[in-house]
Amino acid sequence: MKRFIVLVLIAAIAAVAIWAGLRSSRSTSSAAVSALLPKEALGFVHLPDFNRARDEWHRSDIYELWREPAMQEFLQKPLANSKRGETEEQLRDFEKLEARDIFIALTAWENSSPKWIGGFRFRGSADAVEKVIGQWRANFPRRWTQAKRETFTYQQHKIDIVTSNQATVATVYDGDWFFLAMNDVDELKAVLDRLDKRATGPALASDETFAAAYKHMPSSFAALLYLRADHFLERVMPSAMKAPGGAPDMSILRQMHSFCSAIAFDGGKMRDVLFVGMPKLAENGTLTRSSLVLGTKETFLYAAGFLNFKQMQWPATQTGAPGLAAWPEKFRDRLAAKGITLDDWDNAFGAEFGLLGDWPAGARWPAVLATLPVKDSARATKIVTAITMLDEDATWIHAQRDGVEYFTLQSWGSVFSFAPTIALSGRVLVAGADVASVEAAIKRAANSSSDLAATQNFQKAEGTVPTAKQAFAYVDLALLYTRLDAALRPMLLMATAFMPSINDNVDLSKYPPPEIITRHLSPIAMAQNYERDGYVTESVGPITFYQALGGGAGVGVAGAFAYRGGIAPLAQPAIRKAAPTPTPSATP
C-alpha cells in the first residue's frame, strides 16, 4: 500500500513538473524576446512557435471552411492564377527549420525613418537555415539599385551587410539564432551582446510599461503584438500629440501608454485579448445591457456600451476647413443656439447605449436600431425636437401613439424607401431606419425578458468571454450570412450578365450554398472591462470581433472599387445618353 502511495506521489510530481515546464516554456517565451530588445523599443510582433501555430490554424473552423470541396471548386479559377504553389513550398521549407520565437521589432523612428530588428530560433545547423534563407538574402543585391555587399566580424560573429539607396540590411547567426536588422547595425550588435551575456544597456523586459501590459496577456498564444503607444505616436505624429493648442485635439490618444494584443486558437475558434494602458475615461457604473430586451430570435447583432459626450473632445475646427471633422462642433453650436447643452443631454439620457441588427426571414434588408435610456422625458423630448429642426430642408412628421412620441423623416422616395424614425417613451429612445421596426422595438421594450438572451447561440457565445462591465458585443455570423446570401446572390449572378469579365476570374455559378458555409460559422462574442491600469477586451469566435470589423471594412472598400471600375463606367454612358441635360425633377 505504501509503495502504491509513493508511486502515485511520484507520478503526480512528474505531471506537475511537466505541466509547469510546458507552461513556463510558453509563458516566458515573449519575456525571452523582450530581454534581447532595447528598453526604448517602440514595439514588436512575436510568434512563439511557427509550426504549432500553423497546426492549430489547420484545425480552426475557418480553415475547415476553406478546405470544403465546394469552396475549393469555387476558388479553382482564382487559385490557378495565384502563386499558391510557390508560397506553400516556401512554407514547407520554413517548417523544416522548426522556427520558434519569430519576432520583428521597431527599435527607433528617427527623421521619418524606421529602424527594425528581427529574428528567430531554429533547430539544426546554420547551413540548413542558409539553404532556406540564403536564396532570399541573395535577392537583395539584384532587387535594389546600386546595392553593395560587405562582411565584417563582430565578437566572432560574421555580419553580412547589404547597402543601397533604399536601406541597409544586416544579417547574422548566433548559435541557434538568426537575426536581421534594417537601418540599425548598432542595435544588431547590442542584441548579440545581450544574447551572449555581455554588458549592455537595459532591455525591454525591464520596462515597467511593457511588464504592466504583458501581464494581461494569456499564458499561451499564437501571436502577440506590443506597442509603446505614447512614444510611438510622439515620433510618428509629433505635431498631433502636442498640447490641445496644437492643430487637432488628440487628448484621448495622449492618454494611451501602451497597446498589447495576443491571439490564440481555442477549440477551432480564435480568441484575442487586447489591452490598452490608459486612465479610465469616465465613471459610468457597470453595464446593465437593459437594451437586450429589444433583441429577438432574428437578431444577428447586439452591442452595448457607454456613450459620454463630455469625455469626447472632438477635433477643433480650423477656419475655412470643411469636412466631417467640423461637424460635431457645428452640431453643438446649433443645439446651443436652441438653448441645449451637453449638461441637458446628460440629464435627459443615460450613458449606456444599445445597438441591434434584426433581419427577419424574407426581409430584403436588415433593421438596425440604436437605443438610449431616458432619465427625463420632458428634456429628452425637447432635445429630440431640436435635433429634428437642425436641417431646414428636412421634413419631420411628429405623431403620438400609446403615449410614445414618434418623429419620422419624410421619405425621399429612394429605391430603399428609408424613413428614419425616432421614438421616445418615458423609458427609452429608439432610433431606426423605418417606422415599423422602431414601433415593434418600442413594444418589446416593455418585456421583462429577452428572446435573444434565451437562444442557445447567445448563451453559448456569452459564456466564452468574461462578464462585460464596459462594453459587450454579439454577432451571429451564420444568421447574418444566411440573410446576406439570400439578398446578394441573385445580384451577383445578374452582375455577370453586365460584366462578363467576372467569369474570367471566378465562376459564380459554383458559389457554395449557404448551408455549407454556415456550418463553420458560430457566433462572435466580445467583452470589455477596465482592470486597474487599462481596458481589456476579449473576443471569441471563428473570427474575432475586430477581425470581423476589419473584414467588413475591407469588403466595403473592395465593393467600392469594383463599382467604380465596373458598374459605374457601364452606367455612366447610359445616363449621359438618356438625359444629357439634368433637370430639377430628375432623380440622382
Coordinates of C-alpha atoms in Angstrom, one line a residue:
M1 CA 0.0 0.0 0.0
K2 CA 2.8 2.4 0.9
R3 CA 4.6 1.6 -2.3
F4 CA 1.4 2.4 -4.3
I5 CA 1.1 5.7 -2.5
V6 CA 4.7 6.5 -3.2
L7 CA 4.2 5.7 -6.9
V8 CA 1.1 7.9 -7.1
L9 CA 3.0 10.8 -5.4
I10 CA 5.9 10.4 -7.9
A11 CA 3.5 10.4 -10.8
A12 CA 1.7 13.4 -9.5
I13 CA 5.0 15.3 -9.0
A14 CA 6.1 14.3 -12.5
A15 CA 2.8 15.5 -14.0
V16 CA 3.1 18.8 -12.2
A17 CA 6.7 19.2 -13.3
I18 CA 5.8 18.5 -16.9
W19 CA 2.8 20.9 -16.8
A20 CA 4.9 23.6 -15.2
G21 CA 7.7 23.1 -17.7
L22 CA 5.3 23.4 -20.6
R23 CA 3.6 26.5 -19.1
S24 CA 6.9 28.1 -18.4
S25 CA 8.2 27.4 -21.9
R26 CA 5.1 29.1 -23.4
S27 CA 4.7 31.9 -20.9
T28 CA 8.3 33.0 -20.7
S29 CA 8.8 33.0 -24.5
S30 CA 7.9 36.7 -25.0
A31 CA 9.9 37.6 -21.9
A32 CA 13.0 35.9 -23.6
V33 CA 12.5 38.0 -26.8
S34 CA 11.9 41.2 -24.8
A35 CA 15.2 40.5 -23.0
L36 CA 17.0 40.9 -26.3
L37 CA 15.4 44.2 -27.3
P38 CA 16.3 47.7 -26.1
K39 CA 14.2 49.3 -23.4
E40 CA 13.4 52.2 -25.8
A41 CA 11.9 49.8 -28.5
L42 CA 8.6 51.2 -29.8
G43 CA 7.0 47.8 -30.3
F44 CA 7.4 44.2 -31.6
V45 CA 5.5 41.3 -33.0
H46 CA 6.2 37.8 -31.6
L47 CA 5.2 34.3 -32.9
P48 CA 6.4 31.8 -30.2
D49 CA 6.1 28.6 -32.3
F50 CA 5.5 28.8 -36.0
N51 CA 4.8 25.1 -36.6
R52 CA 2.4 24.8 -33.6
A53 CA 0.5 27.9 -34.7
R54 CA 0.2 26.6 -38.2
D55 CA -1.1 23.2 -36.9
E56 CA -3.7 25.0 -34.8
W57 CA -4.7 27.1 -37.7
H58 CA -5.3 24.0 -39.8
R59 CA -7.7 22.8 -37.1
S60 CA -9.7 26.0 -37.0
D61 CA -13.2 26.5 -38.2
I62 CA -12.2 29.0 -40.9
Y63 CA -9.6 26.6 -42.3
E64 CA -12.2 23.8 -42.3
L65 CA -14.4 26.1 -44.4
W66 CA -11.5 26.8 -46.7
R67 CA -11.0 23.0 -47.2
E68 CA -14.6 22.3 -48.1
P69 CA -14.7 20.6 -51.6
A70 CA -17.4 23.0 -52.8
M71 CA -15.3 26.0 -51.7
Q72 CA -12.1 24.6 -53.4
E73 CA -14.1 24.1 -56.6
F74 CA -15.4 27.6 -56.5
L75 CA -11.9 29.0 -55.9
Q76 CA -10.3 26.9 -58.6
K77 CA -10.0 29.8 -61.1
P78 CA -8.6 32.5 -58.7
L79 CA -6.2 30.0 -57.1
A80 CA -5.0 28.9 -60.5
N81 CA -3.9 32.5 -61.2
S82 CA -2.1 32.8 -57.9
K83 CA 1.4 31.8 -56.8
R84 CA -0.1 29.4 -54.2
G85 CA 2.2 26.5 -55.1
E86 CA 5.4 28.6 -54.7
T87 CA 4.2 30.0 -51.4
E88 CA 3.3 26.6 -50.0
E89 CA 6.7 25.2 -51.0
Q90 CA 8.4 28.1 -49.2
L91 CA 6.3 27.4 -46.1
R92 CA 7.2 23.7 -46.1
D93 CA 10.8 24.6 -46.3
F94 CA 10.5 27.0 -43.4
E95 CA 8.6 24.4 -41.4
K96 CA 11.7 22.2 -41.5
L97 CA 13.6 24.7 -39.5
E98 CA 11.1 24.4 -36.6
A99 CA 11.3 28.1 -36.1
R100 CA 10.4 29.5 -32.7
D101 CA 10.4 32.9 -31.1
I102 CA 10.0 34.6 -34.5
F103 CA 9.9 38.4 -33.9
I104 CA 10.2 41.7 -35.6
A105 CA 10.7 44.9 -33.6
L106 CA 10.5 48.6 -34.3
T107 CA 13.6 49.8 -32.4
A108 CA 13.5 53.5 -33.3
W109 CA 11.9 56.1 -35.6
E110 CA 14.2 58.9 -36.5
N111 CA 13.6 61.6 -39.1
S112 CA 10.6 59.6 -40.5
S113 CA 13.0 56.6 -41.0
P114 CA 12.1 53.5 -39.1
K115 CA 14.7 51.0 -37.7
W116 CA 13.9 47.3 -37.4
I117 CA 15.3 44.2 -35.8
G118 CA 14.0 40.7 -36.5
G119 CA 15.0 37.1 -35.9
F120 CA 14.1 33.6 -34.9
R121 CA 15.5 30.5 -33.3
F122 CA 15.9 27.3 -35.3
R123 CA 16.6 23.7 -34.8
G124 CA 19.6 22.2 -36.7
S125 CA 22.6 23.8 -38.3
A126 CA 23.1 27.3 -39.7
D127 CA 23.9 25.6 -43.1
A128 CA 20.4 24.1 -43.1
V129 CA 18.9 27.5 -42.4
E130 CA 21.0 29.1 -45.1
K131 CA 19.5 26.8 -47.7
V132 CA 16.2 28.4 -47.0
I133 CA 17.2 31.9 -46.2
G134 CA 20.2 32.1 -48.5
Q135 CA 18.2 32.5 -51.6
W136 CA 16.2 35.3 -50.0
R137 CA 19.4 37.1 -48.9
A138 CA 20.9 36.7 -52.3
N139 CA 18.0 38.6 -53.9
F140 CA 18.8 41.8 -52.1
P141 CA 21.6 42.9 -54.4
R142 CA 19.6 42.0 -57.5
R143 CA 16.4 43.8 -56.4
W144 CA 18.0 47.0 -55.2
T145 CA 19.7 49.6 -57.3
Q146 CA 23.4 50.2 -56.7
A147 CA 23.5 47.7 -53.8
K148 CA 26.8 46.9 -52.2
R149 CA 27.6 43.9 -50.1
E150 CA 30.2 43.6 -47.4
T151 CA 31.0 41.3 -44.5
F152 CA 32.7 42.1 -41.2
T153 CA 33.3 40.3 -37.9
Y154 CA 31.9 41.4 -34.5
Q155 CA 32.7 39.4 -31.4
Q156 CA 33.4 36.3 -33.5
H157 CA 30.1 36.7 -35.4
K158 CA 30.1 37.2 -39.1
I159 CA 27.7 40.1 -40.0
D160 CA 26.6 40.3 -43.7
I161 CA 25.5 43.8 -44.8
V162 CA 23.7 44.9 -48.0
T163 CA 23.6 48.7 -48.5
S164 CA 21.7 50.6 -51.1
N165 CA 19.9 53.9 -51.6
Q166 CA 16.7 52.3 -50.2
A167 CA 18.1 50.8 -46.9
T168 CA 20.8 48.9 -45.1
V169 CA 20.1 45.3 -44.2
A170 CA 22.4 43.3 -41.9
T171 CA 22.1 39.6 -41.1
V172 CA 24.0 37.4 -38.7
Y173 CA 23.9 33.9 -37.0
D174 CA 24.5 33.4 -33.3
G175 CA 24.2 29.8 -32.1
D176 CA 20.6 28.7 -32.9
W177 CA 19.5 32.3 -33.6
F178 CA 19.2 34.1 -36.9
F179 CA 18.9 37.9 -36.8
L180 CA 18.2 40.6 -39.3
A181 CA 18.4 44.4 -38.9
M182 CA 17.2 47.2 -41.2
N183 CA 18.9 50.6 -40.9
D184 CA 20.2 49.7 -37.4
V185 CA 23.5 47.8 -37.4
D186 CA 24.5 49.2 -34.0
E187 CA 21.4 47.8 -32.4
L188 CA 22.1 44.4 -34.0
K189 CA 25.4 44.4 -32.2
A190 CA 23.6 45.2 -29.0
V191 CA 21.2 42.3 -29.5
L192 CA 24.2 40.0 -29.9
D193 CA 25.7 41.4 -26.7
R194 CA 22.5 40.7 -24.8
L195 CA 22.3 37.2 -26.1
D196 CA 25.9 36.5 -25.3
K197 CA 25.5 37.9 -21.8
R198 CA 27.9 40.8 -22.4
A199 CA 27.4 44.1 -20.6
T200 CA 24.9 46.3 -22.5
G201 CA 22.1 48.8 -21.9
P202 CA 18.7 48.0 -20.2
A203 CA 16.4 45.6 -22.1
L204 CA 12.7 46.0 -22.9
A205 CA 12.0 43.2 -20.3
S206 CA 12.9 45.7 -17.5
D207 CA 10.5 48.3 -18.7
E208 CA 7.6 48.7 -16.3
T209 CA 5.1 49.8 -19.0
F210 CA 5.8 46.6 -21.0
A211 CA 5.5 44.4 -17.9
A212 CA 2.2 46.0 -17.0
A213 CA 0.8 45.4 -20.4
Y214 CA 2.2 41.9 -20.8
K215 CA 0.7 40.6 -17.6
H216 CA -2.8 41.0 -19.1
M217 CA -2.0 38.5 -21.9
P218 CA -2.8 34.8 -21.8
S219 CA 0.0 32.4 -20.9
S220 CA -0.2 30.6 -24.3
F221 CA -0.9 32.3 -27.7
A222 CA -0.1 32.0 -31.4
A223 CA 1.0 35.6 -31.9
L224 CA 1.5 38.8 -29.8
L225 CA 1.8 42.5 -30.7
Y226 CA 3.1 45.1 -28.3
L227 CA 3.3 48.8 -29.0
R228 CA 4.6 51.6 -26.7
A229 CA 1.8 53.8 -27.8
D230 CA 2.8 57.1 -26.3
H231 CA 6.4 57.0 -27.6
F232 CA 5.3 55.7 -31.0
L233 CA 2.7 58.4 -31.5
E234 CA 5.1 61.1 -30.4
R235 CA 7.5 60.1 -33.1
V236 CA 5.1 59.3 -35.9
M237 CA 2.7 62.2 -35.3
P238 CA 4.7 64.8 -33.3
S239 CA 2.5 67.8 -34.1
A240 CA -0.7 65.9 -33.4
M241 CA 0.5 64.8 -30.0
K242 CA 1.2 68.4 -28.8
A243 CA -0.8 70.2 -26.2
P244 CA -4.5 71.0 -27.0
G245 CA -3.4 74.3 -28.5
G246 CA -1.9 72.5 -31.4
A247 CA -3.9 71.5 -34.5
P248 CA -6.2 68.5 -34.0
D249 CA -7.0 67.7 -30.4
M250 CA -5.7 64.2 -29.7
S251 CA -6.3 64.1 -26.0
I252 CA -7.6 60.5 -25.8
L253 CA -4.6 59.3 -27.7
R254 CA -2.3 61.2 -25.5
Q255 CA -3.6 59.3 -22.5
M256 CA -2.6 55.9 -24.0
H257 CA 0.6 54.4 -22.6
S258 CA 0.7 51.0 -24.3
F259 CA -1.2 48.6 -26.5
C260 CA -0.8 44.9 -26.3
S261 CA -2.7 42.2 -28.2
A262 CA -2.5 38.4 -28.3
I263 CA -4.4 35.9 -30.4
A264 CA -4.8 32.2 -29.7
F265 CA -6.7 29.2 -31.0
D266 CA -9.3 27.7 -28.7
G267 CA -11.1 24.5 -29.9
G268 CA -11.2 25.6 -33.5
K269 CA -12.2 29.1 -32.6
M270 CA -10.0 32.2 -32.4
R271 CA -9.6 34.1 -29.1
D272 CA -7.9 37.5 -28.9
V273 CA -7.1 39.7 -25.9
L274 CA -6.4 43.4 -26.4
F275 CA -5.1 45.7 -23.7
V276 CA -4.9 49.5 -23.9
G277 CA -3.0 51.0 -21.0
M278 CA -4.6 54.4 -20.1
P279 CA -6.6 56.0 -17.3
K280 CA -10.3 55.3 -17.1
L281 CA -12.2 57.7 -19.3
A282 CA -15.4 58.0 -17.3
E283 CA -17.1 56.5 -14.3
N284 CA -20.4 55.3 -15.8
G285 CA -21.1 52.4 -13.5
T286 CA -21.4 48.8 -14.6
L287 CA -23.0 47.8 -17.9
T288 CA -26.6 46.6 -17.4
R289 CA -27.4 45.6 -21.0
S290 CA -31.0 46.9 -20.5
S291 CA -31.4 47.1 -24.3
L292 CA -31.1 43.3 -24.6
V293 CA -34.9 43.0 -24.2
L294 CA -35.3 44.5 -27.7
G295 CA -33.5 41.5 -29.2
T296 CA -35.3 38.8 -31.0
K297 CA -34.5 35.3 -32.4
E298 CA -33.8 37.1 -35.7
T299 CA -31.2 39.5 -34.1
F300 CA -27.8 39.0 -35.7
L301 CA -26.1 41.9 -34.0
Y302 CA -26.2 43.2 -30.4
A303 CA -23.8 45.7 -28.8
A304 CA -23.9 47.7 -25.6
G305 CA -21.5 50.2 -24.2
F306 CA -21.2 53.7 -22.8
L307 CA -21.6 57.0 -24.7
N308 CA -20.3 60.1 -22.8
F309 CA -20.2 63.2 -24.9
K310 CA -18.4 65.2 -22.2
Q311 CA -15.5 62.8 -22.4
M312 CA -15.3 63.1 -26.2
Q313 CA -13.1 66.0 -27.1
W314 CA -13.8 66.5 -30.8
P315 CA -11.1 67.8 -33.2
A316 CA -11.2 71.6 -33.1
T317 CA -12.3 73.2 -36.4
Q318 CA -10.0 75.3 -38.4
T319 CA -11.2 78.4 -40.2
G320 CA -12.2 77.6 -43.7
A321 CA -11.6 73.8 -43.2
P322 CA -14.7 72.0 -44.3
G323 CA -15.3 68.3 -43.7
L324 CA -16.6 65.8 -41.2
A325 CA -14.1 66.9 -38.6
A326 CA -16.0 70.2 -38.1
W327 CA -19.5 68.6 -37.9
P328 CA -19.6 67.8 -34.1
E329 CA -18.8 71.4 -33.2
K330 CA -21.4 72.7 -35.6
F331 CA -23.8 70.2 -34.2
R332 CA -23.2 71.5 -30.7
D333 CA -23.3 75.1 -31.8
R334 CA -26.7 74.7 -33.4
L335 CA -28.1 72.9 -30.4
A336 CA -26.7 75.6 -28.1
A337 CA -28.5 78.2 -30.2
K338 CA -31.7 76.4 -29.3
G339 CA -30.7 76.5 -25.6
I340 CA -29.5 72.9 -25.3
T341 CA -26.1 72.0 -23.8
L342 CA -24.3 68.8 -23.1
D343 CA -25.5 69.0 -19.5
D344 CA -29.0 68.9 -20.8
W345 CA -28.2 65.8 -22.7
D346 CA -26.7 64.1 -19.7
N347 CA -29.7 65.0 -17.6
A348 CA -32.1 63.7 -20.3
F349 CA -30.5 60.4 -21.3
G350 CA -28.4 57.7 -19.7
A351 CA -24.9 57.0 -20.8
E352 CA -25.5 53.3 -21.8
F353 CA -26.3 52.8 -25.4
G354 CA -27.6 49.7 -27.3
L355 CA -27.2 48.8 -31.0
L356 CA -29.2 46.0 -32.5
G357 CA -29.5 44.5 -36.0
D358 CA -32.6 42.4 -36.8
W359 CA -33.0 40.6 -40.1
P360 CA -36.3 38.5 -40.3
A361 CA -36.5 35.8 -43.0
G362 CA -38.0 37.3 -46.1
A363 CA -36.9 40.9 -45.4
R364 CA -34.8 42.4 -48.1
W365 CA -32.6 44.5 -45.7
P366 CA -31.9 44.4 -42.0
A367 CA -33.4 46.7 -39.5
V368 CA -30.7 48.5 -37.4
L369 CA -31.8 50.1 -34.2
A370 CA -30.0 52.4 -31.7
T371 CA -31.2 52.9 -28.2
L372 CA -30.6 55.1 -25.1
P373 CA -32.3 55.0 -21.7
V374 CA -34.4 58.1 -20.9
K375 CA -34.0 59.8 -17.5
D376 CA -36.1 62.9 -18.0
S377 CA -38.8 62.5 -20.7
A378 CA -39.5 66.3 -20.9
R379 CA -35.9 67.2 -21.5
A380 CA -35.5 64.3 -23.9
T381 CA -38.5 65.4 -26.0
K382 CA -37.0 69.0 -26.1
I383 CA -33.7 67.7 -27.3
V384 CA -35.2 65.3 -30.0
T385 CA -37.4 68.1 -31.2
A386 CA -34.4 70.4 -31.5
I387 CA -32.4 67.7 -33.4
T388 CA -35.2 67.3 -36.0
M389 CA -35.1 71.1 -36.6
L390 CA -31.4 71.3 -37.3
D391 CA -31.8 70.8 -41.0
E392 CA -34.2 73.2 -42.5
D393 CA -34.5 71.2 -45.7
A394 CA -35.7 68.0 -43.9
T395 CA -39.3 67.4 -43.1
W396 CA -40.1 65.5 -39.9
I397 CA -43.6 64.2 -39.1
H398 CA -44.4 64.2 -35.4
A399 CA -47.1 61.8 -34.1
Q400 CA -48.1 60.3 -30.8
R401 CA -49.4 56.8 -30.3
D402 CA -50.0 55.0 -27.0
G403 CA -48.0 57.6 -25.0
V404 CA -45.0 57.4 -27.3
E405 CA -43.6 60.3 -29.4
Y406 CA -42.7 59.4 -32.9
F407 CA -40.5 61.6 -35.2
T408 CA -40.3 60.3 -38.8
L409 CA -38.3 61.9 -41.5
Q410 CA -40.3 62.1 -44.7
S411 CA -39.0 59.6 -47.2
W412 CA -37.2 60.9 -50.3
G413 CA -38.8 58.1 -52.4
S414 CA -35.4 56.3 -52.9
V415 CA -35.1 52.7 -54.0
F416 CA -34.7 51.7 -50.4
S417 CA -37.6 53.7 -49.1
F418 CA -35.9 54.7 -45.9
A419 CA -37.9 56.7 -43.4
P420 CA -35.6 57.3 -40.4
T421 CA -37.7 57.3 -37.2
I422 CA -37.0 58.3 -33.6
A423 CA -39.4 57.0 -30.9
L424 CA -39.4 58.4 -27.4
S425 CA -41.2 56.8 -24.5
G426 CA -40.8 57.5 -20.8
R427 CA -38.2 54.8 -20.5
V428 CA -36.2 54.6 -23.8
L429 CA -35.3 56.3 -27.0
V430 CA -35.2 54.0 -30.1
A431 CA -33.9 55.2 -33.5
G432 CA -34.1 53.2 -36.7
A433 CA -34.4 53.3 -40.5
D434 CA -38.2 52.8 -40.7
V435 CA -41.4 53.2 -38.6
A436 CA -42.4 49.5 -38.4
S437 CA -39.1 48.3 -36.9
V438 CA -38.9 51.1 -34.4
E439 CA -42.6 50.7 -33.3
A440 CA -42.0 46.9 -32.8
A441 CA -38.9 47.6 -30.7
I442 CA -40.8 50.1 -28.5
K443 CA -43.4 47.3 -27.8
R444 CA -40.6 44.9 -26.9
A445 CA -39.1 47.4 -24.5
A446 CA -41.9 46.7 -22.1
N447 CA -40.9 43.0 -21.9
S448 CA -39.3 41.6 -18.8
S449 CA -37.2 39.1 -20.7
S450 CA -35.3 38.9 -24.0
D451 CA -36.0 36.4 -26.8
L452 CA -32.4 36.9 -27.9
A453 CA -30.9 36.1 -24.5
A454 CA -33.0 32.9 -24.4
T455 CA -31.4 31.5 -27.5
Q456 CA -28.8 28.7 -27.3
N457 CA -26.4 30.5 -29.6
F458 CA -26.4 33.7 -27.5
Q459 CA -25.9 31.8 -24.2
K460 CA -23.0 29.7 -25.6
A461 CA -21.3 32.8 -27.0
E462 CA -21.8 34.8 -23.9
G463 CA -20.2 32.1 -21.8
T464 CA -16.9 32.2 -23.8
V465 CA -16.0 35.7 -22.6
P466 CA -15.8 37.3 -19.1
T467 CA -18.7 39.3 -17.7
A468 CA -18.7 42.6 -19.5
K469 CA -18.7 45.8 -17.4
Q470 CA -17.7 48.4 -20.0
A471 CA -18.8 47.0 -23.4
F472 CA -20.3 43.9 -24.9
A473 CA -21.0 42.7 -28.5
Y474 CA -22.6 39.7 -30.1
V475 CA -22.6 38.8 -33.8
D476 CA -24.5 35.7 -35.1
L477 CA -22.4 35.1 -38.2
A478 CA -24.5 32.2 -39.5
L479 CA -27.7 34.2 -39.4
L480 CA -26.1 37.2 -40.9
Y481 CA -24.5 35.2 -43.7
T482 CA -27.8 33.4 -44.5
R483 CA -29.6 36.7 -44.9
L484 CA -26.8 38.2 -46.9
D485 CA -26.7 35.2 -49.2
A486 CA -30.4 35.4 -49.9
A487 CA -30.2 39.2 -50.6
L488 CA -27.0 39.4 -52.7
R489 CA -26.6 36.0 -54.5
P490 CA -29.2 37.0 -57.2
M491 CA -27.5 40.3 -57.7
L492 CA -24.1 38.7 -58.1
L493 CA -25.4 36.2 -60.6
M494 CA -27.0 39.1 -62.5
A495 CA -23.8 41.1 -62.4
T496 CA -22.1 38.5 -64.7
A497 CA -24.5 39.5 -67.5
F498 CA -23.3 43.1 -67.3
M499 CA -19.7 42.4 -66.6
P500 CA -18.7 39.1 -68.4
S501 CA -15.1 39.7 -67.4
I502 CA -16.0 38.4 -64.0
N503 CA -16.2 34.9 -65.4
D504 CA -12.5 35.1 -66.3
N505 CA -11.6 35.2 -62.6
V506 CA -14.4 33.3 -60.8
D507 CA -17.3 31.1 -61.7
L508 CA -20.2 32.5 -59.6
S509 CA -22.5 29.6 -60.6
K510 CA -20.3 27.3 -58.4
Y511 CA -20.5 29.6 -55.3
P512 CA -21.2 27.2 -52.4
P513 CA -24.7 27.0 -51.0
P514 CA -25.2 28.9 -47.7
E515 CA -25.6 25.7 -45.5
I516 CA -22.0 24.6 -46.4
I517 CA -20.6 27.9 -45.2
T518 CA -22.8 28.5 -42.2
R519 CA -22.0 25.1 -40.6
H520 CA -18.5 26.5 -39.9
L521 CA -19.7 29.8 -38.6
S522 CA -20.5 30.2 -34.9
P523 CA -21.4 33.5 -33.1
I524 CA -18.8 36.0 -32.0
A525 CA -18.8 37.4 -28.5
M526 CA -16.8 40.4 -27.2
A527 CA -16.5 41.8 -23.7
Q528 CA -14.6 44.8 -22.4
N529 CA -13.6 45.7 -18.9
Y530 CA -11.4 48.2 -17.1
E531 CA -8.7 46.4 -15.0
R532 CA -6.5 48.5 -12.7
D533 CA -4.4 50.3 -15.4
G534 CA -6.2 49.9 -18.7
Y535 CA -9.0 48.5 -20.8
V536 CA -9.0 44.7 -21.5
T537 CA -11.1 43.5 -24.5
E538 CA -11.6 39.7 -25.1
S539 CA -13.2 38.3 -28.2
V540 CA -14.0 34.7 -29.2
G541 CA -15.4 33.3 -32.5
P542 CA -14.5 31.6 -35.8
I543 CA -13.0 35.0 -36.4
T544 CA -12.7 37.6 -33.6
F545 CA -14.7 40.8 -33.3
Y546 CA -12.1 43.2 -34.6
Q547 CA -11.2 40.8 -37.4
A548 CA -14.9 40.9 -38.4
L549 CA -14.8 44.7 -38.4
G550 CA -11.7 44.8 -40.4
G551 CA -13.0 42.2 -42.9
G552 CA -16.3 44.2 -43.2
A553 CA -14.4 47.4 -43.9
G554 CA -12.2 45.5 -46.5
V555 CA -15.3 44.1 -48.3
G556 CA -16.8 47.6 -48.4
V557 CA -13.6 49.1 -49.9
A558 CA -13.3 46.3 -52.4
G559 CA -17.0 46.8 -53.3
A560 CA -16.5 50.5 -53.8
F561 CA -13.5 49.9 -56.2
A562 CA -15.5 47.2 -58.0
Y563 CA -18.3 49.6 -58.5
R564 CA -16.0 52.4 -59.7
G565 CA -14.1 50.0 -62.0
G566 CA -17.1 48.0 -63.4
I567 CA -20.6 49.2 -62.7
A568 CA -20.1 52.9 -62.8
P569 CA -18.3 53.0 -66.2
L570 CA -21.1 50.9 -67.6
A571 CA -23.9 53.0 -66.2
Q572 CA -22.4 56.4 -66.9
P573 CA -22.7 56.5 -70.7
A574 CA -26.3 55.3 -70.4
I575 CA -27.1 58.2 -68.1
R576 CA -25.5 60.8 -70.3
K577 CA -27.2 59.3 -73.4
A578 CA -30.7 59.2 -71.8
A579 CA -30.5 62.6 -70.1
P580 CA -27.8 64.9 -71.5
T581 CA -29.1 67.9 -69.6
P582 CA -30.2 67.3 -66.0
T583 CA -33.5 68.8 -64.9
P584 CA -34.5 69.7 -61.4
S585 CA -37.1 66.9 -61.3
A586 CA -34.5 64.2 -62.2
T587 CA -33.7 61.6 -59.6
P588 CA -30.0 61.5 -58.9

